[in-house]
C-alpha cells in the first residue's frame, strides 16, 4: 500500500510541480518563492523615502494632506513578486507569509523609528462581513507576528470598523480620504501609549490616517504605521 501511495504522490508531483509564486520556476515542495525572486524583491530605500508618509520623497503626499500619524514605513513596494506574495497571503490563505512580511516589517520599524519605545501593536480592522467571508484579517495576522518578534503586546480589536471599507484602488486621493472618514472607532483606552499600527498595504495612507485619528481619540500619545507593502504610484491631487 505504501508503495502505491508513494507512486501516486510522485505521479501527482510530476503532474503538478511546486512553482515559485514570482516566476513559475519549479522549486522544492514546501517552498513558495525561489531564491532569485527572494533576492530581487522590490525593497524600499531608507534614503529615498519620506519618513512621514513613507512614499518616495519625489512622490511625497505630505504636501496634499497633513497626516495625523508620526511616520509610516514598509519593507517593499507594492509591485512585482512582493505584490504577488502579498496577494497569495491576503486572498489565497497562504498564512505562513505573515511571518515572512512581519520579519521584514520589523526591520523597517527598527531603522525608520529608531529609538521609539512602543507600548502596543494594533491593526486595521476589517468590516465584519468581509472578515467572516475571508476567514481572517490579514492585518491582524501581520500584527500578531510583529508583536511576537518585537515582544510588544498586541491589543486585539483596539479599533472597530463602521461597515464597509470601500475598494480604495480606483479612487482619487481626495475621494479616498472621504471614503474612510469616520469609519474607525476605538474600543479601548490607549491613554499615553505609543502605538504601532499595522496594515497590509499602504496606498494613499487614507485608511491609516483615519485609524490614527481613532487611536488619538482613544488617548494615544503617538501613532506610527508599518505595512508590508507601500504603493509607489504617484497619487494626483484633485
Ligand atoms: Zn522565482
Ligand atoms: Zn511625505
Short mmCIF file of N, CA and C in Angstrom, two decimals, residues 2 10 20 34 47 51 70 97 116 133 157 162 164 170-171 174 179 190-191 194 197 202 205 208 212 216 229 231:
data_model
loop_
_atom_site.label_atom_id
_atom_site.label_comp_id
_atom_site.label_asym_id
_atom_site.label_seq_id
_atom_site.Cartn_x
_atom_site.Cartn_y
_atom_site.Cartn_z
N UNK A 2 1.93 1.20 0.84
CA UNK A 2 2.82 2.35 0.96
C UNK A 2 3.46 2.67 -0.39
N UNK A 10 4.34 10.66 -6.31
CA UNK A 10 5.37 11.00 -7.31
C UNK A 10 4.71 11.41 -8.63
N UNK A 20 7.32 28.56 -8.15
CA UNK A 20 7.59 29.84 -7.49
C UNK A 20 6.44 30.81 -7.78
N UNK A 34 11.28 31.25 -5.18
CA UNK A 34 12.64 30.80 -5.48
C UNK A 34 13.66 31.80 -4.95
N UNK A 47 16.91 55.87 2.29
CA UNK A 47 17.38 57.22 1.95
C UNK A 47 16.44 57.97 1.01
N UNK A 51 9.98 60.16 5.58
CA UNK A 51 9.85 59.46 6.86
C UNK A 51 8.47 59.64 7.49
N UNK A 70 2.67 59.85 13.03
CA UNK A 70 4.00 60.48 13.04
C UNK A 70 4.87 59.95 11.90
N UNK A 97 2.96 33.41 5.11
CA UNK A 97 3.65 34.63 4.67
C UNK A 97 3.52 35.76 5.68
N UNK A 116 12.29 54.79 19.20
CA UNK A 116 10.92 54.92 19.69
C UNK A 116 10.54 53.68 20.49
N UNK A 133 -16.22 36.28 5.65
CA UNK A 133 -16.13 35.67 4.32
C UNK A 133 -14.71 35.16 4.05
N UNK A 157 -8.67 43.92 18.67
CA UNK A 157 -9.86 44.77 18.49
C UNK A 157 -9.75 46.14 19.12
N UNK A 162 -16.74 50.71 11.11
CA UNK A 162 -18.14 51.03 10.82
C UNK A 162 -18.52 50.57 9.44
N UNK A 164 -18.70 49.07 5.71
CA UNK A 164 -17.95 48.70 4.52
C UNK A 164 -16.67 49.51 4.31
N UNK A 170 -9.28 52.33 -6.93
CA UNK A 170 -9.63 53.06 -8.15
C UNK A 170 -10.00 54.52 -7.89
N UNK A 171 -10.02 54.91 -6.63
CA UNK A 171 -10.46 56.27 -6.34
C UNK A 171 -9.29 57.23 -6.23
N UNK A 174 -8.41 62.49 -2.90
CA UNK A 174 -9.40 63.19 -2.08
C UNK A 174 -10.57 62.26 -1.74
N UNK A 179 -13.90 58.62 1.63
CA UNK A 179 -14.47 57.27 1.75
C UNK A 179 -14.32 56.66 3.13
N UNK A 190 -6.21 54.06 25.21
CA UNK A 190 -4.78 53.91 24.93
C UNK A 190 -4.02 55.08 25.53
N UNK A 191 -4.53 55.55 26.63
CA UNK A 191 -4.03 56.75 27.27
C UNK A 191 -2.49 56.77 27.43
N UNK A 194 2.36 54.81 23.14
CA UNK A 194 2.93 54.89 21.78
C UNK A 194 2.48 53.64 21.03
N UNK A 197 0.80 50.82 14.52
CA UNK A 197 -0.38 50.41 13.76
C UNK A 197 0.04 49.59 12.54
N UNK A 202 -0.10 50.01 2.14
CA UNK A 202 -0.41 51.44 2.21
C UNK A 202 -0.44 51.99 0.80
N UNK A 205 -2.56 56.21 2.24
CA UNK A 205 -2.43 56.46 3.67
C UNK A 205 -3.73 56.93 4.29
N UNK A 208 -4.90 54.44 7.03
CA UNK A 208 -4.02 54.52 8.20
C UNK A 208 -4.27 55.82 8.95
N UNK A 212 -5.42 56.30 12.68
CA UNK A 212 -4.60 57.08 13.61
C UNK A 212 -5.48 58.08 14.37
N UNK A 216 -5.87 58.30 18.38
CA UNK A 216 -5.66 59.51 19.19
C UNK A 216 -6.90 59.81 20.03
N UNK A 229 3.56 46.33 2.32
CA UNK A 229 3.86 46.97 1.04
C UNK A 229 3.44 48.43 1.08
N UNK A 231 2.59 51.61 -1.85
CA UNK A 231 2.47 51.89 -3.29
C UNK A 231 3.44 52.97 -3.73
#
